[in-house]
């Protein structure tokens, strides 16, 4: 195993660099494909979130691997290598495993203990499987990381410390007030219908907003989200409302509306955001757009239109609350300086999370105890994963040895047939079975013991010793390895950790 990870995250780089380095569109797919094409790498996967970009690879040379992966990250993020390098971190072999398992448990997240990272790891594995860039090592690694993350959440109270970035962001907007009290009765606009936006919409619906508008480039996806929320909150369908769309004839043009007591949930195309913006008290945006979704000029225009609304149309407080969870940012950073707006973005969330009093969760003592328990789980799982990988490394050699022994037995039985042609079938079968039992007994203890020794730290050399002692054909061992790797990557996804 020569696992290498090169990456940057909110812990190593400022948000301004992370924003510029964000992989958008199909850049993730291009990055892993180019990594696999690079000479040092035989497998590749990329974990990209709003807080991190990490490139995982199985490499045969450490220094060449670090240089190549760093260069690829610079090329695909568009940040110059000289500028990017000071923010990169490198983990190798067991340290790389430890890092991913810690990430999966939420220990390395901006909001410690948050569970959304598991979905993002699942997506990274799915991409690697789809593009066939994840082989046996990375399939095993990412699937085990998912299991470890789930184990940490089920066996400890890390969930008490952890919450979603959405909830943390809303808490920052609420400025100390309970989110449910702060949000109740307000009108919310959610831009985007991906996983983060969907979570934001669900959270706001639970918090009791009076109106929820979901704007997305693909209206059908926004409609599905609105319908899902309506069902979860016991909504009943109602008539479609034109809502400032004179002449529109279809739901796709105007947005579909679903009602329940106290809640209106609507889906609209993203190009209707300027029309919806003046009526929103809370705006959450998380899209994959490469440019700004809300510019300073658009926000100023919306504020002017909002000021012209009749008295009582909006809550008493004047500020419009903006939550930008996108990377790169969706909302112009100039909004921080516009009177009447309260913007919370990834950068301000990072600053809040870094403050002892700003970290979300239960009491500091309980949180520390949970984190310690999770760290113990990670250490245990890293040791187990390393042992399993080392044991798996020697398996092709053991299989090749037993294949060679079987060939020797077959050859000697054939020679015996030539020397003793008068043996009947029963005698020949008994002699064959006896010879096989002798060979199996001779090989049993050494092969069992060598597997045990190989699973210990530094045990990789036992496979080499076995090949040397028995003069095993390297091509035969490699053939077993290739067959095993193909079978492993073709297996159905593990229901405990792989794709759903």
GROMACS .gro file of C-alpha atoms in nm:
model
  500
    1UNK     CA    1   0.000   0.000   0.000
    2UNK     CA    2   0.136   0.339  -0.104
    3UNK     CA    3  -0.155   0.567  -0.028
    4UNK     CA    4  -0.088   0.938  -0.071
    5UNK     CA    5  -0.314   1.238  -0.013
    6UNK     CA    6  -0.230   1.596  -0.106
    7UNK     CA    7  -0.483   1.865  -0.028
    8UNK     CA    8  -0.583   2.191   0.134
    9UNK     CA    9  -0.867   2.275   0.370
   10UNK     CA   10  -1.003   2.545   0.597
   11UNK     CA   11  -0.735   2.442   0.847
   12UNK     CA   12  -0.444   2.505   0.610
   13UNK     CA   13  -0.563   2.781   0.377
   14UNK     CA   14  -0.762   3.103   0.403
   15UNK     CA   15  -1.111   3.104   0.254
   16UNK     CA   16  -0.994   3.340  -0.021
   17UNK     CA   17  -0.758   3.067  -0.147
   18UNK     CA   18  -1.016   2.789  -0.104
   19UNK     CA   19  -1.264   2.994  -0.302
   20UNK     CA   20  -1.023   3.035  -0.594
   21UNK     CA   21  -0.923   2.669  -0.576
   22UNK     CA   22  -1.280   2.534  -0.580
   23UNK     CA   23  -1.342   2.268  -0.846
   24UNK     CA   24  -1.656   2.347  -1.045
   25UNK     CA   25  -1.843   2.161  -1.317
   26UNK     CA   26  -1.662   1.854  -1.443
   27UNK     CA   27  -1.323   1.961  -1.307
   28UNK     CA   28  -1.333   1.688  -1.043
   29UNK     CA   29  -1.371   1.419  -1.308
   30UNK     CA   30  -1.092   1.572  -1.519
   31UNK     CA   31  -0.863   1.589  -1.216
   32UNK     CA   32  -0.895   1.221  -1.121
   33UNK     CA   33  -0.860   1.113  -1.483
   34UNK     CA   34  -0.545   1.320  -1.530
   35UNK     CA   35  -0.410   1.186  -1.201
   36UNK     CA   36  -0.457   0.829  -1.318
   37UNK     CA   37  -0.280   0.916  -1.642
   38UNK     CA   38   0.019   1.045  -1.445
   39UNK     CA   39   0.309   0.804  -1.413
   40UNK     CA   40   0.327   0.765  -1.031
   41UNK     CA   41  -0.047   0.694  -0.978
   42UNK     CA   42  -0.240   0.370  -1.031
   43UNK     CA   43  -0.563   0.483  -0.858
   44UNK     CA   44  -0.715   0.824  -0.787
   45UNK     CA   45  -1.010   0.989  -0.612
   46UNK     CA   46  -1.091   1.348  -0.519
   47UNK     CA   47  -1.279   1.470  -0.211
   48UNK     CA   48  -1.404   1.824  -0.279
   49UNK     CA   49  -1.632   2.016  -0.042
   50UNK     CA   50  -1.680   2.383   0.039
   51UNK     CA   51  -1.404   2.347   0.301
   52UNK     CA   52  -1.150   2.114   0.141
   53UNK     CA   53  -1.001   1.978  -0.180
   54UNK     CA   54  -0.807   1.654  -0.135
   55UNK     CA   55  -0.655   1.430  -0.401
   56UNK     CA   56  -0.603   1.064  -0.303
   57UNK     CA   57  -0.384   0.832  -0.506
   58UNK     CA   58  -0.207   0.497  -0.492
   59UNK     CA   59   0.148   0.582  -0.595
   60UNK     CA   60   0.468   0.384  -0.640
   61UNK     CA   61   0.701   0.674  -0.560
   62UNK     CA   62   0.645   0.915  -0.271
   63UNK     CA   63   0.840   1.224  -0.380
   64UNK     CA   64   0.738   1.193  -0.746
   65UNK     CA   65   0.380   1.140  -0.631
   66UNK     CA   66   0.376   1.452  -0.414
   67UNK     CA   67   0.522   1.661  -0.696
   68UNK     CA   68   0.277   1.527  -0.954
   69UNK     CA   69  -0.034   1.557  -0.737
   70UNK     CA   70   0.059   1.910  -0.629
   71UNK     CA   71   0.111   2.013  -0.991
   72UNK     CA   72  -0.222   1.861  -1.094
   73UNK     CA   73  -0.405   2.043  -0.815
   74UNK     CA   74  -0.251   2.371  -0.926
   75UNK     CA   75  -0.341   2.309  -1.290
   76UNK     CA   76  -0.702   2.216  -1.225
   77UNK     CA   77  -0.776   2.477  -0.958
   78UNK     CA   78  -0.615   2.757  -1.153
   79UNK     CA   79  -0.405   2.867  -0.854
   80UNK     CA   80  -0.034   2.889  -0.934
   81UNK     CA   81   0.181   2.613  -0.786
   82UNK     CA   82   0.410   2.858  -0.605
   83UNK     CA   83   0.109   3.025  -0.444
   84UNK     CA   84  -0.072   2.699  -0.367
   85UNK     CA   85   0.218   2.499  -0.221
   86UNK     CA   86   0.240   2.673   0.121
   87UNK     CA   87  -0.124   2.576   0.189
   88UNK     CA   88  -0.094   2.210   0.087
   89UNK     CA   89  -0.064   1.924   0.334
   90UNK     CA   90   0.062   1.574   0.260
   91UNK     CA   91  -0.025   1.245   0.431
   92UNK     CA   92   0.124   0.907   0.338
   93UNK     CA   93   0.021   0.547   0.402
   94UNK     CA   94  -0.117   0.503   0.759
   95UNK     CA   95  -0.124   0.880   0.816
   96UNK     CA   96  -0.334   0.921   0.501
   97UNK     CA   97  -0.576   0.654   0.628
   98UNK     CA   98  -0.591   0.826   0.968
   99UNK     CA   99  -0.666   1.158   0.799
  100UNK     CA  100  -0.957   1.030   0.589
  101UNK     CA  101  -1.108   0.839   0.883
  102UNK     CA  102  -1.085   1.156   1.095
  103UNK     CA  103  -1.250   1.355   0.816
  104UNK     CA  104  -1.528   1.094   0.789
  105UNK     CA  105  -1.599   1.125   1.162
  106UNK     CA  106  -1.626   1.502   1.140
  107UNK     CA  107  -1.313   1.566   1.348
  108UNK     CA  108  -1.156   1.778   1.074
  109UNK     CA  109  -1.474   1.968   0.980
  110UNK     CA  110  -1.529   2.337   1.038
  111UNK     CA  111  -1.822   2.229   1.256
  112UNK     CA  112  -1.681   1.936   1.455
  113UNK     CA  113  -1.894   1.624   1.434
  114UNK     CA  114  -2.109   1.729   1.138
  115UNK     CA  115  -2.243   1.436   0.938
  116UNK     CA  116  -2.272   1.587   0.590
  117UNK     CA  117  -1.914   1.488   0.512
  118UNK     CA  118  -2.023   1.124   0.488
  119UNK     CA  119  -2.240   1.206   0.188
  120UNK     CA  120  -1.951   1.392   0.028
  121UNK     CA  121  -1.715   1.095   0.082
  122UNK     CA  122  -1.982   0.872  -0.070
  123UNK     CA  123  -1.997   1.102  -0.374
  124UNK     CA  124  -1.617   1.093  -0.409
  125UNK     CA  125  -1.623   0.713  -0.407
  126UNK     CA  126  -1.911   0.706  -0.657
  127UNK     CA  127  -1.718   0.929  -0.897
  128UNK     CA  128  -1.408   0.711  -0.870
  129UNK     CA  129  -1.614   0.399  -0.936
  130UNK     CA  130  -1.797   0.558  -1.229
  131UNK     CA  131  -1.472   0.668  -1.393
  132UNK     CA  132  -1.290   0.347  -1.294
  133UNK     CA  133  -1.014   0.547  -1.126
  134UNK     CA  134  -1.073   0.387  -0.784
  135UNK     CA  135  -0.923   0.040  -0.765
  136UNK     CA  136  -0.900  -0.205  -0.479
  137UNK     CA  137  -0.713   0.023  -0.238
  138UNK     CA  138  -0.932   0.333  -0.275
  139UNK     CA  139  -1.254   0.130  -0.286
  140UNK     CA  140  -1.155  -0.040   0.040
  141UNK     CA  141  -1.038   0.288   0.193
  142UNK     CA  142  -1.344   0.501   0.115
  143UNK     CA  143  -1.595   0.229   0.199
  144UNK     CA  144  -1.421   0.169   0.532
  145UNK     CA  145  -1.412   0.545   0.597
  146UNK     CA  146  -1.791   0.552   0.559
  147UNK     CA  147  -1.825   0.266   0.807
  148UNK     CA  148  -1.591   0.434   1.053
  149UNK     CA  149  -1.785   0.761   1.029
  150UNK     CA  150  -2.114   0.583   1.091
  151UNK     CA  151  -1.962   0.390   1.381
  152UNK     CA  152  -1.838   0.713   1.541
  153UNK     CA  153  -2.185   0.868   1.520
  154UNK     CA  154  -2.360   0.557   1.655
  155UNK     CA  155  -2.118   0.471   1.938
  156UNK     CA  156  -2.040   0.818   2.071
  157UNK     CA  157  -2.217   1.145   2.138
  158UNK     CA  158  -2.026   1.332   1.867
  159UNK     CA  159  -2.365   1.423   1.720
  160UNK     CA  160  -2.421   1.641   2.026
  161UNK     CA  161  -2.115   1.841   1.926
  162UNK     CA  162  -2.181   1.822   1.557
  163UNK     CA  163  -2.446   1.989   1.351
  164UNK     CA  164  -2.473   2.087   0.990
  165UNK     CA  165  -2.302   2.392   0.845
  166UNK     CA  166  -2.653   2.512   0.760
  167UNK     CA  167  -2.764   2.508   1.124
  168UNK     CA  168  -2.443   2.675   1.237
  169UNK     CA  169  -2.489   2.944   0.974
  170UNK     CA  170  -2.849   3.009   1.077
  171UNK     CA  171  -2.737   3.032   1.440
  172UNK     CA  172  -2.488   3.300   1.340
  173UNK     CA  173  -2.762   3.491   1.161
  174UNK     CA  174  -2.990   3.458   1.463
  175UNK     CA  175  -2.716   3.619   1.677
  176UNK     CA  176  -2.785   3.424   1.994
  177UNK     CA  177  -3.161   3.386   1.961
  178UNK     CA  178  -3.307   3.037   1.912
  179UNK     CA  179  -3.327   2.973   1.537
  180UNK     CA  180  -3.693   2.866   1.559
  181UNK     CA  181  -3.792   3.192   1.730
  182UNK     CA  182  -3.580   3.403   1.497
  183UNK     CA  183  -3.710   3.238   1.177
  184UNK     CA  184  -4.076   3.197   1.272
  185UNK     CA  185  -4.311   3.385   1.040
  186UNK     CA  186  -4.039   3.505   0.802
  187UNK     CA  187  -4.018   3.459   0.430
  188UNK     CA  188  -3.721   3.256   0.306
  189UNK     CA  189  -3.561   3.225  -0.036
  190UNK     CA  190  -3.332   2.925  -0.097
  191UNK     CA  191  -3.122   2.940  -0.413
  192UNK     CA  192  -3.014   2.597  -0.537
  193UNK     CA  193  -3.162   2.250  -0.486
  194UNK     CA  194  -2.852   2.042  -0.414
  195UNK     CA  195  -2.781   1.861  -0.088
  196UNK     CA  196  -2.680   2.172   0.108
  197UNK     CA  197  -2.968   2.383  -0.025
  198UNK     CA  198  -3.212   2.098   0.040
  199UNK     CA  199  -3.092   2.078   0.399
  200UNK     CA  200  -3.131   2.455   0.434
  201UNK     CA  201  -3.487   2.440   0.300
  202UNK     CA  202  -3.578   2.156   0.535
  203UNK     CA  203  -3.421   2.333   0.832
  204UNK     CA  204  -3.607   2.657   0.760
  205UNK     CA  205  -3.935   2.469   0.715
  206UNK     CA  206  -3.890   2.304   1.055
  207UNK     CA  207  -3.802   2.641   1.206
  208UNK     CA  208  -4.143   2.776   1.106
  209UNK     CA  209  -4.088   3.022   0.823
  210UNK     CA  210  -4.419   3.136   0.677
  211UNK     CA  211  -4.307   3.118   0.314
  212UNK     CA  212  -4.035   2.915   0.146
  213UNK     CA  213  -3.933   2.981  -0.213
  214UNK     CA  214  -3.686   2.745  -0.378
  215UNK     CA  215  -3.513   2.884  -0.688
  216UNK     CA  216  -3.311   2.652  -0.907
  217UNK     CA  217  -3.175   2.647  -1.261
  218UNK     CA  218  -3.355   2.314  -1.316
  219UNK     CA  219  -3.710   2.381  -1.204
  220UNK     CA  220  -3.808   2.014  -1.190
  221UNK     CA  221  -3.554   1.951  -0.915
  222UNK     CA  222  -3.682   2.246  -0.713
  223UNK     CA  223  -4.038   2.119  -0.760
  224UNK     CA  224  -3.943   1.777  -0.625
  225UNK     CA  225  -3.783   1.939  -0.322
  226UNK     CA  226  -4.089   2.156  -0.259
  227UNK     CA  227  -4.320   1.856  -0.292
  228UNK     CA  228  -4.103   1.649  -0.060
  229UNK     CA  229  -4.103   1.920   0.206
  230UNK     CA  230  -4.478   1.959   0.165
  231UNK     CA  231  -4.529   1.588   0.231
  232UNK     CA  232  -4.296   1.589   0.531
  233UNK     CA  233  -4.484   1.880   0.682
  234UNK     CA  234  -4.830   1.742   0.609
  235UNK     CA  235  -4.892   1.990   0.329
  236UNK     CA  236  -5.191   1.973   0.097
  237UNK     CA  237  -5.170   2.076  -0.270
  238UNK     CA  238  -5.321   2.408  -0.371
  239UNK     CA  239  -5.374   2.597  -0.692
  240UNK     CA  240  -5.082   2.741  -0.886
  241UNK     CA  241  -5.040   3.113  -0.831
  242UNK     CA  242  -4.906   3.332  -1.115
  243UNK     CA  243  -4.704   3.546  -0.872
  244UNK     CA  244  -4.588   3.832  -1.090
  245UNK     CA  245  -4.586   3.621  -1.408
  246UNK     CA  246  -4.864   3.770  -1.619
  247UNK     CA  247  -4.938   3.556  -1.921
  248UNK     CA  248  -4.757   3.248  -1.790
  249UNK     CA  249  -4.946   2.929  -1.869
  250UNK     CA  250  -4.758   2.642  -1.701
  251UNK     CA  251  -4.623   2.549  -1.362
  252UNK     CA  252  -4.278   2.540  -1.515
  253UNK     CA  253  -4.309   2.909  -1.596
  254UNK     CA  254  -4.465   3.032  -1.272
  255UNK     CA  255  -4.362   2.779  -1.008
  256UNK     CA  256  -4.582   2.526  -0.832
  257UNK     CA  257  -4.726   2.614  -0.493
  258UNK     CA  258  -4.808   2.383  -0.204
  259UNK     CA  259  -4.976   2.493   0.114
  260UNK     CA  260  -5.003   2.381   0.473
  261UNK     CA  261  -5.118   2.577   0.771
  262UNK     CA  262  -4.870   2.861   0.818
  263UNK     CA  263  -4.640   2.754   0.533
  264UNK     CA  264  -4.622   2.830   0.163
  265UNK     CA  265  -4.363   2.630  -0.035
  266UNK     CA  266  -4.297   2.736  -0.395
  267UNK     CA  267  -4.049   2.644  -0.665
  268UNK     CA  268  -3.941   2.898  -0.925
  269UNK     CA  269  -3.677   2.913  -1.199
  270UNK     CA  270  -3.352   3.073  -1.091
  271UNK     CA  271  -3.399   3.365  -1.328
  272UNK     CA  272  -3.689   3.476  -1.105
  273UNK     CA  273  -3.458   3.539  -0.809
  274UNK     CA  274  -3.451   3.920  -0.866
  275UNK     CA  275  -3.833   3.925  -0.849
  276UNK     CA  276  -3.841   3.715  -0.531
  277UNK     CA  277  -3.552   3.887  -0.353
  278UNK     CA  278  -3.736   4.203  -0.231
  279UNK     CA  279  -3.993   3.984  -0.052
  280UNK     CA  280  -3.740   3.760   0.129
  281UNK     CA  281  -3.634   3.812   0.489
  282UNK     CA  282  -3.388   3.521   0.479
  283UNK     CA  283  -3.183   3.420   0.175
  284UNK     CA  284  -2.971   3.103   0.164
  285UNK     CA  285  -2.760   3.033  -0.144
  286UNK     CA  286  -2.550   2.731  -0.233
  287UNK     CA  287  -2.510   2.664  -0.604
  288UNK     CA  288  -2.234   2.538  -0.827
  289UNK     CA  289  -2.222   2.861  -1.024
  290UNK     CA  290  -1.883   2.986  -1.137
  291UNK     CA  291  -1.979   3.353  -1.096
  292UNK     CA  292  -2.180   3.554  -0.847
  293UNK     CA  293  -2.546   3.464  -0.814
  294UNK     CA  294  -2.630   3.784  -0.622
  295UNK     CA  295  -2.428   4.097  -0.700
  296UNK     CA  296  -2.405   4.405  -0.481
  297UNK     CA  297  -2.609   4.600  -0.738
  298UNK     CA  298  -2.888   4.342  -0.734
  299UNK     CA  299  -2.895   4.345  -0.355
  300UNK     CA  300  -2.917   4.725  -0.343
  301UNK     CA  301  -3.202   4.719  -0.595
  302UNK     CA  302  -3.386   4.458  -0.387
  303UNK     CA  303  -3.343   4.669  -0.072
  304UNK     CA  304  -3.487   4.972  -0.249
  305UNK     CA  305  -3.787   4.772  -0.368
  306UNK     CA  306  -3.827   4.624  -0.021
  307UNK     CA  307  -3.832   4.974   0.132
  308UNK     CA  308  -4.123   5.062  -0.097
  309UNK     CA  309  -4.335   4.775   0.036
  310UNK     CA  310  -4.640   4.865   0.251
  311UNK     CA  311  -4.586   4.890   0.628
  312UNK     CA  312  -4.609   4.551   0.801
  313UNK     CA  313  -4.508   4.358   0.490
  314UNK     CA  314  -4.182   4.255   0.661
  315UNK     CA  315  -4.064   4.193   1.019
  316UNK     CA  316  -3.980   4.494   1.229
  317UNK     CA  317  -3.605   4.449   1.197
  318UNK     CA  318  -3.476   4.604   0.878
  319UNK     CA  319  -3.184   4.375   0.797
  320UNK     CA  320  -3.219   4.101   0.537
  321UNK     CA  321  -3.031   3.788   0.649
  322UNK     CA  322  -2.806   3.632   0.385
  323UNK     CA  323  -2.634   3.291   0.425
  324UNK     CA  324  -2.382   3.200   0.154
  325UNK     CA  325  -2.266   2.837   0.179
  326UNK     CA  326  -2.118   2.814  -0.171
  327UNK     CA  327  -1.755   2.777  -0.266
  328UNK     CA  328  -1.676   2.979  -0.470
  329UNK     CA  329  -1.909   3.232  -0.314
  330UNK     CA  330  -2.257   3.300  -0.455
  331UNK     CA  331  -2.317   3.635  -0.284
  332UNK     CA  332  -2.098   3.939  -0.342
  333UNK     CA  333  -1.873   3.995  -0.039
  334UNK     CA  334  -1.955   4.365  -0.072
  335UNK     CA  335  -2.285   4.278   0.099
  336UNK     CA  336  -2.094   4.291   0.429
  337UNK     CA  337  -2.068   4.666   0.378
  338UNK     CA  338  -2.427   4.734   0.263
  339UNK     CA  339  -2.656   4.878   0.527
  340UNK     CA  340  -2.969   4.669   0.574
  341UNK     CA  341  -2.797   4.338   0.498
  342UNK     CA  342  -2.648   4.081   0.735
  343UNK     CA  343  -2.427   3.840   0.543
  344UNK     CA  344  -2.280   3.520   0.687
  345UNK     CA  345  -2.051   3.335   0.448
  346UNK     CA  346  -1.793   3.056   0.466
  347UNK     CA  347  -1.522   3.298   0.578
  348UNK     CA  348  -1.725   3.437   0.867
  349UNK     CA  349  -1.832   3.084   0.964
  350UNK     CA  350  -1.467   2.979   0.977
  351UNK     CA  351  -1.390   3.272   1.206
  352UNK     CA  352  -1.687   3.191   1.430
  353UNK     CA  353  -1.596   2.823   1.452
  354UNK     CA  354  -1.240   2.914   1.550
  355UNK     CA  355  -1.360   3.107   1.854
  356UNK     CA  356  -1.400   2.893   2.170
  357UNK     CA  357  -1.734   3.053   2.247
  358UNK     CA  358  -1.844   3.024   1.886
  359UNK     CA  359  -1.801   2.649   1.845
  360UNK     CA  360  -2.143   2.487   1.834
  361UNK     CA  361  -2.247   2.196   2.049
  362UNK     CA  362  -2.303   2.094   2.406
  363UNK     CA  363  -2.080   2.171   2.702
  364UNK     CA  364  -1.707   2.184   2.641
  365UNK     CA  365  -1.641   1.890   2.874
  366UNK     CA  366  -1.893   1.660   2.708
  367UNK     CA  367  -1.773   1.762   2.365
  368UNK     CA  368  -1.410   1.692   2.454
  369UNK     CA  369  -1.501   1.350   2.590
  370UNK     CA  370  -1.689   1.263   2.272
  371UNK     CA  371  -1.401   1.379   2.055
  372UNK     CA  372  -1.159   1.164   2.257
  373UNK     CA  373  -1.382   0.860   2.208
  374UNK     CA  374  -1.398   0.921   1.835
  375UNK     CA  375  -1.020   0.960   1.816
  376UNK     CA  376  -0.984   0.623   1.989
  377UNK     CA  377  -1.218   0.467   1.733
  378UNK     CA  378  -1.018   0.621   1.449
  379UNK     CA  379  -0.688   0.487   1.588
  380UNK     CA  380  -0.837   0.140   1.630
  381UNK     CA  381  -0.982   0.139   1.279
  382UNK     CA  382  -0.660   0.266   1.121
  383UNK     CA  383  -0.467  -0.021   1.281
  384UNK     CA  384  -0.727  -0.272   1.165
  385UNK     CA  385  -0.731  -0.133   0.811
  386UNK     CA  386  -0.352  -0.142   0.790
  387UNK     CA  387  -0.343  -0.502   0.913
  388UNK     CA  388  -0.608  -0.606   0.662
  389UNK     CA  389  -0.425  -0.435   0.375
  390UNK     CA  390  -0.094  -0.593   0.470
  391UNK     CA  391  -0.257  -0.936   0.498
  392UNK     CA  392  -0.425  -0.885   0.160
  393UNK     CA  393  -0.087  -0.793   0.012
  394UNK     CA  394   0.053  -1.140   0.082
  395UNK     CA  395  -0.257  -1.331  -0.029
  396UNK     CA  396  -0.158  -1.340  -0.402
  397UNK     CA  397   0.180  -1.485  -0.302
  398UNK     CA  398   0.016  -1.756  -0.089
  399UNK     CA  399  -0.226  -1.838  -0.371
  400UNK     CA  400   0.062  -1.859  -0.618
  401UNK     CA  401   0.249  -2.090  -0.380
  402UNK     CA  402  -0.048  -2.325  -0.344
  403UNK     CA  403  -0.102  -2.319  -0.721
  404UNK     CA  404   0.261  -2.416  -0.775
  405UNK     CA  405   0.226  -2.698  -0.520
  406UNK     CA  406  -0.087  -2.826  -0.696
  407UNK     CA  407   0.099  -2.821  -1.028
  408UNK     CA  408   0.384  -3.021  -0.872
  409UNK     CA  409   0.137  -3.280  -0.737
  410UNK     CA  410  -0.034  -3.307  -1.077
  411UNK     CA  411   0.303  -3.348  -1.250
  412UNK     CA  412   0.419  -3.622  -1.011
  413UNK     CA  413   0.089  -3.813  -1.037
  414UNK     CA  414   0.126  -3.803  -1.417
  415UNK     CA  415   0.477  -3.946  -1.386
  416UNK     CA  416   0.347  -4.216  -1.150
  417UNK     CA  417   0.085  -4.314  -1.407
  418UNK     CA  418   0.367  -4.373  -1.654
  419UNK     CA  419   0.566  -4.588  -1.414
  420UNK     CA  420   0.271  -4.784  -1.273
  421UNK     CA  421   0.025  -4.817  -1.559
  422UNK     CA  422  -0.154  -5.110  -1.395
  423UNK     CA  423  -0.300  -4.900  -1.110
  424UNK     CA  424  -0.678  -4.907  -1.110
  425UNK     CA  425  -0.885  -4.591  -1.066
  426UNK     CA  426  -0.943  -4.647  -0.693
  427UNK     CA  427  -0.570  -4.692  -0.623
  428UNK     CA  428  -0.478  -4.389  -0.834
  429UNK     CA  429  -0.737  -4.172  -0.654
  430UNK     CA  430  -0.615  -4.284  -0.312
  431UNK     CA  431  -0.251  -4.209  -0.397
  432UNK     CA  432  -0.347  -3.868  -0.541
  433UNK     CA  433  -0.548  -3.778  -0.232
  434UNK     CA  434  -0.264  -3.888  -0.001
  435UNK     CA  435  -0.005  -3.677  -0.183
  436UNK     CA  436  -0.236  -3.374  -0.175
  437UNK     CA  437  -0.295  -3.414   0.199
  438UNK     CA  438   0.080  -3.430   0.262
  439UNK     CA  439   0.140  -3.113   0.061
  440UNK     CA  440  -0.153  -2.932   0.228
  441UNK     CA  441  -0.029  -3.021   0.576
  442UNK     CA  442   0.323  -2.908   0.494
  443UNK     CA  443   0.199  -2.575   0.363
  444UNK     CA  444  -0.077  -2.509   0.617
  445UNK     CA  445   0.124  -2.386   0.915
  446UNK     CA  446   0.372  -2.172   0.714
  447UNK     CA  447   0.100  -2.001   0.509
  448UNK     CA  448  -0.120  -1.931   0.812
  449UNK     CA  449   0.176  -1.799   1.007
  450UNK     CA  450   0.304  -1.583   0.721
  451UNK     CA  451  -0.041  -1.420   0.690
  452UNK     CA  452  -0.034  -1.341   1.061
  453UNK     CA  453   0.316  -1.197   1.039
  454UNK     CA  454   0.234  -0.999   0.725
  455UNK     CA  455  -0.051  -0.819   0.905
  456UNK     CA  456   0.191  -0.669   1.157
  457UNK     CA  457   0.368  -0.336   1.096
  458UNK     CA  458   0.664  -0.393   0.868
  459UNK     CA  459   0.524  -0.729   0.759
  460UNK     CA  460   0.531  -0.655   0.387
  461UNK     CA  461   0.874  -0.819   0.359
  462UNK     CA  462   0.730  -1.164   0.431
  463UNK     CA  463   0.571  -1.180   0.087
  464UNK     CA  464   0.909  -1.107  -0.071
  465UNK     CA  465   1.073  -1.375   0.143
  466UNK     CA  466   0.810  -1.632   0.044
  467UNK     CA  467   0.857  -1.557  -0.325
  468UNK     CA  468   1.233  -1.585  -0.290
  469UNK     CA  469   1.234  -1.907  -0.085
  470UNK     CA  470   1.001  -2.094  -0.322
  471UNK     CA  471   1.128  -1.929  -0.641
  472UNK     CA  472   0.775  -1.819  -0.732
  473UNK     CA  473   0.718  -1.669  -1.074
  474UNK     CA  474   0.651  -1.292  -1.027
  475UNK     CA  475   0.418  -1.304  -1.327
  476UNK     CA  476   0.204  -1.568  -1.153
  477UNK     CA  477   0.178  -1.354  -0.838
  478UNK     CA  478   0.091  -1.046  -1.044
  479UNK     CA  479  -0.179  -1.240  -1.230
  480UNK     CA  480  -0.343  -1.335  -0.900
  481UNK     CA  481  -0.326  -0.972  -0.784
  482UNK     CA  482  -0.491  -0.845  -1.103
  483UNK     CA  483  -0.767  -1.105  -1.084
  484UNK     CA  484  -0.830  -1.025  -0.717
  485UNK     CA  485  -0.839  -0.651  -0.782
  486UNK     CA  486  -1.084  -0.690  -1.072
  487UNK     CA  487  -1.313  -0.905  -0.861
  488UNK     CA  488  -1.303  -0.661  -0.570
  489UNK     CA  489  -1.388  -0.354  -0.778
  490UNK     CA  490  -1.667  -0.541  -0.957
  491UNK     CA  491  -1.838  -0.640  -0.632
  492UNK     CA  492  -2.174  -0.475  -0.551
  493UNK     CA  493  -2.139  -0.172  -0.328
  494UNK     CA  494  -2.133  -0.249   0.040
  495UNK     CA  495  -2.469  -0.158   0.193
  496UNK     CA  496  -2.292  -0.041   0.504
  497UNK     CA  497  -2.064   0.203   0.338
  498UNK     CA  498  -2.081   0.222  -0.040
  499UNK     CA  499  -2.324   0.381  -0.274
  500UNK     CA  500  -2.691   0.356  -0.198
   0.00000   0.00000   0.00000
